[in-house]
CSV table of N, CA and C in Angstrom, one decimal:
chain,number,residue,atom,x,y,z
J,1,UNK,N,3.5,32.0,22.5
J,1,UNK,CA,3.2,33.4,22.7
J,1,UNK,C,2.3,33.9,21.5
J,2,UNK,N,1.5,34.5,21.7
J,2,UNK,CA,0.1,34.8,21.0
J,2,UNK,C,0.7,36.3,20.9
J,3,UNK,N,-0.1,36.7,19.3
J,3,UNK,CA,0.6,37.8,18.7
J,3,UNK,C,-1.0,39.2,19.0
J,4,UNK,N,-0.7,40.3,18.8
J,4,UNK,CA,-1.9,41.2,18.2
J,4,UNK,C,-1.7,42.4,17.9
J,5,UNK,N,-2.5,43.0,16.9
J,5,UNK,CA,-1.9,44.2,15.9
J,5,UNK,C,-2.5,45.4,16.7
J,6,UNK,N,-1.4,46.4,16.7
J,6,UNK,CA,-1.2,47.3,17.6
J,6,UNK,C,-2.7,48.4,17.3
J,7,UNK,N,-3.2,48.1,16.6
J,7,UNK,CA,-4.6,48.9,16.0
J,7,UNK,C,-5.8,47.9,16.5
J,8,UNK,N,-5.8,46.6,16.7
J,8,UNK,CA,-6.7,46.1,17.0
J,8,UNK,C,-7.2,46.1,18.7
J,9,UNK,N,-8.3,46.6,19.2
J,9,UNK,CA,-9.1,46.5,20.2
J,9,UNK,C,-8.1,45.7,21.1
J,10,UNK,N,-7.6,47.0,22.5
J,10,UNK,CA,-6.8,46.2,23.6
J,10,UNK,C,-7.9,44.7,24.0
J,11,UNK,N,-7.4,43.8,24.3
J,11,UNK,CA,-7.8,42.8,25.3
J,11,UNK,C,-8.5,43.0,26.4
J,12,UNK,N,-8.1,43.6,27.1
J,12,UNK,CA,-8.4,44.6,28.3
J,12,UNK,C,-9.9,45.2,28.1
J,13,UNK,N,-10.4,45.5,27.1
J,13,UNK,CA,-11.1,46.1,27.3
J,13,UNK,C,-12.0,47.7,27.6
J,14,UNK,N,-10.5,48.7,27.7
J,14,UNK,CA,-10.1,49.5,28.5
J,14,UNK,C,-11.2,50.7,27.6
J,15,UNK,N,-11.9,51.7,27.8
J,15,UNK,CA,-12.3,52.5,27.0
J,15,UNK,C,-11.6,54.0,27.2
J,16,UNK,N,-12.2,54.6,26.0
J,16,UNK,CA,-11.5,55.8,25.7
J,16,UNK,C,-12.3,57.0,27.2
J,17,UNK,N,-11.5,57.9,27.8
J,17,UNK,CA,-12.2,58.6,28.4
J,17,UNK,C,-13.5,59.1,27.7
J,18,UNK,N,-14.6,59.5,28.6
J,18,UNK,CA,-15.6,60.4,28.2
J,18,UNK,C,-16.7,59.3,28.1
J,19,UNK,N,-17.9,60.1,28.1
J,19,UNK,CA,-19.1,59.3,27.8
J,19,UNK,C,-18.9,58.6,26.3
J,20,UNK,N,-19.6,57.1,26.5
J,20,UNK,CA,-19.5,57.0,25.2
J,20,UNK,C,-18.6,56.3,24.6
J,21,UNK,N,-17.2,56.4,25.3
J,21,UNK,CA,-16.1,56.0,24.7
J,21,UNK,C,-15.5,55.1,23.9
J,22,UNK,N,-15.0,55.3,22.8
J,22,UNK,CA,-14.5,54.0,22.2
J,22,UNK,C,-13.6,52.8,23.1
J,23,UNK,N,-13.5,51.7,22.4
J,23,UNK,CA,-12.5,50.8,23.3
J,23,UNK,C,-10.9,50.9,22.5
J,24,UNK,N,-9.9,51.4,23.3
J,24,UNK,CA,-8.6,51.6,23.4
J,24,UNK,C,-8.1,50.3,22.1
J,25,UNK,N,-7.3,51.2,21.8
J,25,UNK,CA,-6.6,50.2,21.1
J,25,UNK,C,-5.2,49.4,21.5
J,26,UNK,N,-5.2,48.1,21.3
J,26,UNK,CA,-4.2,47.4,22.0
J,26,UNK,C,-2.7,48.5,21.8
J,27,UNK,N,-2.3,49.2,21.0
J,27,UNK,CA,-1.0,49.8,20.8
J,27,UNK,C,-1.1,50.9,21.6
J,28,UNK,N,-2.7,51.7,21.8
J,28,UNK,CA,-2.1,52.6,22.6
J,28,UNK,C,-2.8,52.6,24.1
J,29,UNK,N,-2.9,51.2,24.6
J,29,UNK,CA,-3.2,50.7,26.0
J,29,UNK,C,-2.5,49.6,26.5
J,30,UNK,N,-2.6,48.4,26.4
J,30,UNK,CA,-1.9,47.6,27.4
J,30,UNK,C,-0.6,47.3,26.5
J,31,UNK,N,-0.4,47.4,25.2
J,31,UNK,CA,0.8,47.0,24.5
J,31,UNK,C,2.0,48.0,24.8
J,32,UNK,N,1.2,49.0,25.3
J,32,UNK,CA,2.5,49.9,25.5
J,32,UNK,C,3.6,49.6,26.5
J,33,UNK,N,3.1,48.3,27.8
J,33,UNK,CA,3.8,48.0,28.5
J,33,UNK,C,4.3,46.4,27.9
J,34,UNK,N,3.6,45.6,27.4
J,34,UNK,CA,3.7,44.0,27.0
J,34,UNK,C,4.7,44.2,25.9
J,35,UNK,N,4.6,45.0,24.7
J,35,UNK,CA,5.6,45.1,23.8
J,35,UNK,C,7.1,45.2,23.7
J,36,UNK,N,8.0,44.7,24.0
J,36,UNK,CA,9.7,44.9,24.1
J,36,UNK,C,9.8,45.5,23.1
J,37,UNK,N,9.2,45.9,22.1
J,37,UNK,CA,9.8,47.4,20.9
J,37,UNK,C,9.5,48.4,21.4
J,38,UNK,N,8.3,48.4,22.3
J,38,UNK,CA,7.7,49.8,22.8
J,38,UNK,C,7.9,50.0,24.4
J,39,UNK,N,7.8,48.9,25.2
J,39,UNK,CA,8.2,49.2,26.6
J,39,UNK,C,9.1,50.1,26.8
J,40,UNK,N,8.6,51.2,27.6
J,40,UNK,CA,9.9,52.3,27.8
J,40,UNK,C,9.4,52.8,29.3
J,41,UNK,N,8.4,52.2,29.8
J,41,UNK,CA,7.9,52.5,31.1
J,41,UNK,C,6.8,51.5,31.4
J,42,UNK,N,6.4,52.1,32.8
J,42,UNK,CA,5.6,51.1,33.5
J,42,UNK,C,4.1,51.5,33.9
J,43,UNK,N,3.0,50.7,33.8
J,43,UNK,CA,2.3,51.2,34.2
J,43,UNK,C,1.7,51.9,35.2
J,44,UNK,N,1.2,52.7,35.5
J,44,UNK,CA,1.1,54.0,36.4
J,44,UNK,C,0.2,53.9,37.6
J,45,UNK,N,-0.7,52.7,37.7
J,45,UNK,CA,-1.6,52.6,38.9
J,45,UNK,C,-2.1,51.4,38.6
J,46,UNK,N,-2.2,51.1,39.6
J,46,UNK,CA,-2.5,49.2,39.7
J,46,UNK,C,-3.7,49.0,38.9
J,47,UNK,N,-4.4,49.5,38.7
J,47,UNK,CA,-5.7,48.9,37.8
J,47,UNK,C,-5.1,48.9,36.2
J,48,UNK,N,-4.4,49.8,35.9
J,48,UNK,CA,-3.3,49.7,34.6
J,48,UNK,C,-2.7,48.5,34.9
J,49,UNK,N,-1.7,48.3,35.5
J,49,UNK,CA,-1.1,46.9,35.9
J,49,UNK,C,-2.1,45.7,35.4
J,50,UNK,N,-3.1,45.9,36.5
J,50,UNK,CA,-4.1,44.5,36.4
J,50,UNK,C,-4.7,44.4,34.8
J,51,UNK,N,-5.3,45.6,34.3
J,51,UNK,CA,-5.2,45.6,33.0
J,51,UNK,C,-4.5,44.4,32.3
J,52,UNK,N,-3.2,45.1,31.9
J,52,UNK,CA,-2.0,44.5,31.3
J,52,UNK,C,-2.0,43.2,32.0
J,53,UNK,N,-1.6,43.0,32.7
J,53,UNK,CA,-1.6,41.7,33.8
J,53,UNK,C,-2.6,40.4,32.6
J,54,UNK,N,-3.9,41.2,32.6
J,54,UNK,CA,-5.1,40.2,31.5
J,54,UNK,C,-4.4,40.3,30.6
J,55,UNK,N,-4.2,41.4,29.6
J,55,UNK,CA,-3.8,40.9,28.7
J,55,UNK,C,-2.7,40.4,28.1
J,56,UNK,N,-1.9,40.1,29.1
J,56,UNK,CA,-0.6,39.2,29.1
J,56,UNK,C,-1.1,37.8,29.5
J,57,UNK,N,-1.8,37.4,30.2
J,57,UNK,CA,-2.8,36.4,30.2
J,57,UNK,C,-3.3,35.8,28.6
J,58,UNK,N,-3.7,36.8,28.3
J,58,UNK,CA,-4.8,36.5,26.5
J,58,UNK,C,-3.4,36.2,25.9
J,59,UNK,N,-2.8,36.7,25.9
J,59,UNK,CA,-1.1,36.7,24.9
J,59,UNK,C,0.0,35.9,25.3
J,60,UNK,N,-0.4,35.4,26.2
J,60,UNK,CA,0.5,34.3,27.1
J,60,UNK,C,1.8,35.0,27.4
J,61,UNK,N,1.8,35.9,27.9
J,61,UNK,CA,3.2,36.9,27.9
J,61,UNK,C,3.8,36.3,29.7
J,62,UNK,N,4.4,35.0,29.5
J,62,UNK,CA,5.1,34.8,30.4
J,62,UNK,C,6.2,35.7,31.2
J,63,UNK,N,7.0,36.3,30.7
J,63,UNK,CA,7.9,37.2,31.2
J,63,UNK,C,7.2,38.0,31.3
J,64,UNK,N,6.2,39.0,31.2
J,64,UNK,CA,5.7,40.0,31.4
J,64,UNK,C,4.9,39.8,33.0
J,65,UNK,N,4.5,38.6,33.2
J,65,UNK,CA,3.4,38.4,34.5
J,65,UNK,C,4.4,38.3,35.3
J,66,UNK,N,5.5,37.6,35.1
J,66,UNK,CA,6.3,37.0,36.2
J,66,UNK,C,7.2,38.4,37.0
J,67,UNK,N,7.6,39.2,36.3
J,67,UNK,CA,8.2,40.4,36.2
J,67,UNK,C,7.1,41.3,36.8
J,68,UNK,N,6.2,41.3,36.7
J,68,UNK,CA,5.2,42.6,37.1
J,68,UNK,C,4.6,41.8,38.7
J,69,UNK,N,5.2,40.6,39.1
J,69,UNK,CA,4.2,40.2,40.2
J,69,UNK,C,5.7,40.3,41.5
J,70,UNK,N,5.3,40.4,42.7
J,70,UNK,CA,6.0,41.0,43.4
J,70,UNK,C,6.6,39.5,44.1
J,71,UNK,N,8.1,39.7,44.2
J,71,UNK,CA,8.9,38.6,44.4
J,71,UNK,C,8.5,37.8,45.4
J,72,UNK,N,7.8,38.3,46.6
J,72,UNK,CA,7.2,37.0,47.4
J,72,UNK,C,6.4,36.0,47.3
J,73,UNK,N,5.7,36.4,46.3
J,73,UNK,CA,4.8,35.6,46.2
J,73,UNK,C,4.3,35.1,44.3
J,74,UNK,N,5.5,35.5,43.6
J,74,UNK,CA,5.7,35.1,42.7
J,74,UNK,C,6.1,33.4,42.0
J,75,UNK,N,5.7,32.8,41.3
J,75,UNK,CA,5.8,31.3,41.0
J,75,UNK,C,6.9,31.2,40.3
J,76,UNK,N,7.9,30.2,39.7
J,76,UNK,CA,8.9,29.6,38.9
J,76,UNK,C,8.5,30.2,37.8
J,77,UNK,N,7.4,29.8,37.3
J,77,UNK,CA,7.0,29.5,35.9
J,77,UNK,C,5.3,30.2,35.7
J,78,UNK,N,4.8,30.1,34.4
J,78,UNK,CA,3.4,30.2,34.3
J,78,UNK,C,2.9,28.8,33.3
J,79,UNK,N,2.0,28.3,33.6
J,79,UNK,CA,1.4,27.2,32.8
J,79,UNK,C,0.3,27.6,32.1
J,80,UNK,N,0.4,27.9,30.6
J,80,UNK,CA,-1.4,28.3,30.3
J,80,UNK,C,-1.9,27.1,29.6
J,81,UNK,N,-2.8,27.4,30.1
J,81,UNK,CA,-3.7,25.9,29.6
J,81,UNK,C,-4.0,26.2,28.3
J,82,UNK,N,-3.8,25.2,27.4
J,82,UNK,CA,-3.8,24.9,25.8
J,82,UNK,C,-5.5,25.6,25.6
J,83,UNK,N,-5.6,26.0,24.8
J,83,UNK,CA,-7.0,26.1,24.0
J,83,UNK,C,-8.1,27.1,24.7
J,84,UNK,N,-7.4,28.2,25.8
J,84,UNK,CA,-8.5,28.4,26.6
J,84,UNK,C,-8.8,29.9,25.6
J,85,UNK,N,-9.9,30.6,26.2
J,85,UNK,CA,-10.7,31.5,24.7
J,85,UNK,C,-11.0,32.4,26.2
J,86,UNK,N,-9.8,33.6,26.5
J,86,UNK,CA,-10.8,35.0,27.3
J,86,UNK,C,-11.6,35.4,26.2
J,87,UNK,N,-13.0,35.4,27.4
J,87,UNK,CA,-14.1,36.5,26.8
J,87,UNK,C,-14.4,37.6,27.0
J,88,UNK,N,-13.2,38.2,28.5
J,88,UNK,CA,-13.8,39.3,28.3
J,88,UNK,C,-13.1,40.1,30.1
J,89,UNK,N,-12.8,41.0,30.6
J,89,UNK,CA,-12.5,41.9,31.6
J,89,UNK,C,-14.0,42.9,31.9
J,90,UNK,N,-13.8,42.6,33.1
J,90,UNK,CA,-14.9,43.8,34.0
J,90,UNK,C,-13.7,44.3,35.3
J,91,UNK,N,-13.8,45.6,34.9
J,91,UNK,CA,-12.9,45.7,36.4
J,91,UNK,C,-14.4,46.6,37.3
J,92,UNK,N,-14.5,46.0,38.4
J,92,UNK,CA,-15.7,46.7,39.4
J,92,UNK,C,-15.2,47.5,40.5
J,93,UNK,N,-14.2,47.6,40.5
J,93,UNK,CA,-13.5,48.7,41.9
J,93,UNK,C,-12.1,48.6,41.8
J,94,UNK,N,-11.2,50.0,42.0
J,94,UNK,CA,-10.3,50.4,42.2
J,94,UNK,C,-10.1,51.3,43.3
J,95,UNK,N,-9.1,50.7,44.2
J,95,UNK,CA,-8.7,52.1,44.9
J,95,UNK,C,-7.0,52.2,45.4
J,96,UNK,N,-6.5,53.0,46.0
J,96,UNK,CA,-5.8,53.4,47.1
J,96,UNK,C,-5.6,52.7,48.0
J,97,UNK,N,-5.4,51.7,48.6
J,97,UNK,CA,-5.4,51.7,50.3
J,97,UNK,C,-4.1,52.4,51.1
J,98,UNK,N,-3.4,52.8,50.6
J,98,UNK,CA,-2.1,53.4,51.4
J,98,UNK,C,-1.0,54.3,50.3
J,99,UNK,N,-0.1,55.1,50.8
J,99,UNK,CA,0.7,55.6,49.5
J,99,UNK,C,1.3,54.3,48.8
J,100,UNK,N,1.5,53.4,48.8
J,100,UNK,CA,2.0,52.7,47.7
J,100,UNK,C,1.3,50.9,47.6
J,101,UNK,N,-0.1,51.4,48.4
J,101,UNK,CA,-0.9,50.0,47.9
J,101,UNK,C,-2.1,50.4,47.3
J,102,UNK,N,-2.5,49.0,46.7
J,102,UNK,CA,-3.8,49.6,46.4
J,102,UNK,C,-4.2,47.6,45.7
J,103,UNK,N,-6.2,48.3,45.8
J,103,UNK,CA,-6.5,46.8,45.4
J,103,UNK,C,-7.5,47.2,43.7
J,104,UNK,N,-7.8,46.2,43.5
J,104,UNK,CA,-8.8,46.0,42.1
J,104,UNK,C,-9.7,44.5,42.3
J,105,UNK,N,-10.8,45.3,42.1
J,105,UNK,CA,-12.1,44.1,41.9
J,105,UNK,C,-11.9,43.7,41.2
J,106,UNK,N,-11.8,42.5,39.7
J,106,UNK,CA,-12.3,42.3,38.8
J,106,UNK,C,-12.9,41.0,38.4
J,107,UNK,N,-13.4,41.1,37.5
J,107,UNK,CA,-14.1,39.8,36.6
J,107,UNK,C,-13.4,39.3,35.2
J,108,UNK,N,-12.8,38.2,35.9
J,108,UNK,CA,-12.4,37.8,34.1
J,108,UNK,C,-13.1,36.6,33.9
J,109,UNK,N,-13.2,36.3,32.5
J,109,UNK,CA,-14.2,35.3,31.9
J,109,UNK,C,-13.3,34.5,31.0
J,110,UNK,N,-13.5,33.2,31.2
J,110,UNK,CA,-12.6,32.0,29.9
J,110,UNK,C,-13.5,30.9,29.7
J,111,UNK,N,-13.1,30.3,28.5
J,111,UNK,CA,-14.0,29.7,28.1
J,111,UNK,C,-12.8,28.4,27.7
J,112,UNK,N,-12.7,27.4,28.7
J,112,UNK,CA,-11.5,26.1,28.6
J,112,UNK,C,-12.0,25.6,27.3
J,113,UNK,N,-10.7,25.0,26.9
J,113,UNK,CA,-11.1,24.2,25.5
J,113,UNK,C,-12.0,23.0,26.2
J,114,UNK,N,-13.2,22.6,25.7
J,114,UNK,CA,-13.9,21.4,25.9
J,114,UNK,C,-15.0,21.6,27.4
J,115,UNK,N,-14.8,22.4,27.6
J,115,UNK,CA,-15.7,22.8,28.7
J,115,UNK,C,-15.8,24.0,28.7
J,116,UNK,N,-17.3,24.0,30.1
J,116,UNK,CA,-18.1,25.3,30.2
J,116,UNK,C,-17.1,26.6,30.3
J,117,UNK,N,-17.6,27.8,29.9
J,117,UNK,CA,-17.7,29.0,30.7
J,117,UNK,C,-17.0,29.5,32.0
J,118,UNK,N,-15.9,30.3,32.7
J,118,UNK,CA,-16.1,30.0,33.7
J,118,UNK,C,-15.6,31.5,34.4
J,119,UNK,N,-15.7,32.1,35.1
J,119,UNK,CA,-15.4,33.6,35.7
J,119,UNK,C,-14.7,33.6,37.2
J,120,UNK,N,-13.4,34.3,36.8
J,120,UNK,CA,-12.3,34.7,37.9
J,120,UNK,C,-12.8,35.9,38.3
J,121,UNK,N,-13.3,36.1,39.9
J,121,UNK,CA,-14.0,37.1,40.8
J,121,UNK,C,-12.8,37.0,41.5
J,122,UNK,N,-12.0,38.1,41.4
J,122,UNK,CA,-11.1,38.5,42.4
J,122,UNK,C,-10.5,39.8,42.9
J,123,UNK,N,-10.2,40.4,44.3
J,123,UNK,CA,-9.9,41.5,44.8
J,123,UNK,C,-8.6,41.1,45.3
J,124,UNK,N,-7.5,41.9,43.9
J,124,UNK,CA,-6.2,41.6,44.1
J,124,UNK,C,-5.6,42.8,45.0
J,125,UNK,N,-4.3,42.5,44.9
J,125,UNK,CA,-3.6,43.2,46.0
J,125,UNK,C,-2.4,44.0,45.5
J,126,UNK,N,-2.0,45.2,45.6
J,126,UNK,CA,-0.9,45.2,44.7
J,126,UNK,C,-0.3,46.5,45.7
J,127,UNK,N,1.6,46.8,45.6
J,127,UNK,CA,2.2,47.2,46.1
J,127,UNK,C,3.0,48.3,44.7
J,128,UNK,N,3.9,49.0,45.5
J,128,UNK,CA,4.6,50.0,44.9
J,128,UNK,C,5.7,50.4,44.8
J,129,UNK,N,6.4,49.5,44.3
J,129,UNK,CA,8.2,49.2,45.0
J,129,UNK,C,9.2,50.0,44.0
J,130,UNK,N,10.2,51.0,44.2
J,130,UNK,CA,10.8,51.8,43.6
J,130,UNK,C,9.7,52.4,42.2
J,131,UNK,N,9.0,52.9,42.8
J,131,UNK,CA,7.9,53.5,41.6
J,131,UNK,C,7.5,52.4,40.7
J,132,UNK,N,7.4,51.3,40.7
J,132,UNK,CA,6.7,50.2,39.9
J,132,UNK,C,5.7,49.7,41.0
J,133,UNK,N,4.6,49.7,40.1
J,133,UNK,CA,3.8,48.6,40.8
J,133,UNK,C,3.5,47.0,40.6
J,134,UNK,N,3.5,46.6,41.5
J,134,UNK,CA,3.6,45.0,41.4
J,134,UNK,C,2.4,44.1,41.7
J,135,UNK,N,1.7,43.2,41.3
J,135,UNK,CA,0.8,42.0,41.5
J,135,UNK,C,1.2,41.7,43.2
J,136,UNK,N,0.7,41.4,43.9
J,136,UNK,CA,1.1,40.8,45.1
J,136,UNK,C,0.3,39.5,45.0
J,137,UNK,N,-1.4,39.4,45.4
J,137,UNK,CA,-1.8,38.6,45.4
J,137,UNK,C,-3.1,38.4,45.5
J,138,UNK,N,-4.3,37.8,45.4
J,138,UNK,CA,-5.6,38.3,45.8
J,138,UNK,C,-6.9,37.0,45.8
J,139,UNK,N,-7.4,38.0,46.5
J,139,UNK,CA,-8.8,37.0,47.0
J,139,UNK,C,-9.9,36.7,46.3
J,140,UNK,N,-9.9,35.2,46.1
J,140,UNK,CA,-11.4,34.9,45.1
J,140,UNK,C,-12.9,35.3,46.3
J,141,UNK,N,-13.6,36.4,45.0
J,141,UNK,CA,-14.9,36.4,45.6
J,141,UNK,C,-16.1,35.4,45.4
């Protein structure tokens, strides 16, 4: 498990409201749910989720993915591949589809140890179960 200082630039990517905006800082964006000193709630709309989701990815935050993804379709375990290097989140669309679903475009980018470049194009799926939202599952574009 990979560490990061609550002042340094979320993973995520996430910017500050407003034209212009700065980029969020890991402590007061996605750490606020990844941290067990600070988790005290959950994130509020599935693009927050997917957010966090990456940067528990970048952090290797096993218990954090497995817990936030919805029990059907959730795995044993998570495997991260040794040496891999995120470069970076684009989220391209968020919406609603129903009162407690909703999907997210995004782009994530990694860079495998020893090989090329390579980019996760996917429109996930996510649900809303006792006021938490959950990962369900989603389609590569």
């Amino acid at each position: 498990m990979k560490t990061l200082d609550a002042h340094q630039p979320c993973p995520c990517g996430r910017l500050a409201a407003g034209k212009g905006g700065k980029p969020l800082t890991y402590g007061s964006c996605c750490g606020r749910w990844l941290e067990p000193q600070t988790a005290s709630a959950f994130p509020p709309d599935a693009e927050s989720l997917m957010r966090s989701r990456y940067s528990a990815f970048v952090l290797e935050r096993e218990a954090y993915l497995l817990q936030s993804w919805a029990a059907q379709h959730r795995p044993a375990n998570i495997d991260f591949d040794a040496g891999v290097k995120w470069l970076g989140l684009e989220v391209r669309a968020h919406r609603q589809t129903g009162a407690d679903t909703a999907e997210v475009e995004f782009v994530a980018r990694q860079k495998p140890m020893g090989g090329p470049a390579v980019r996760l194009h996917e429109r996930s799926r996510f649900v809303r179960r006792d006021g938490r939202w959950l990962y369900v599952d989603g389609d590569a574009l």
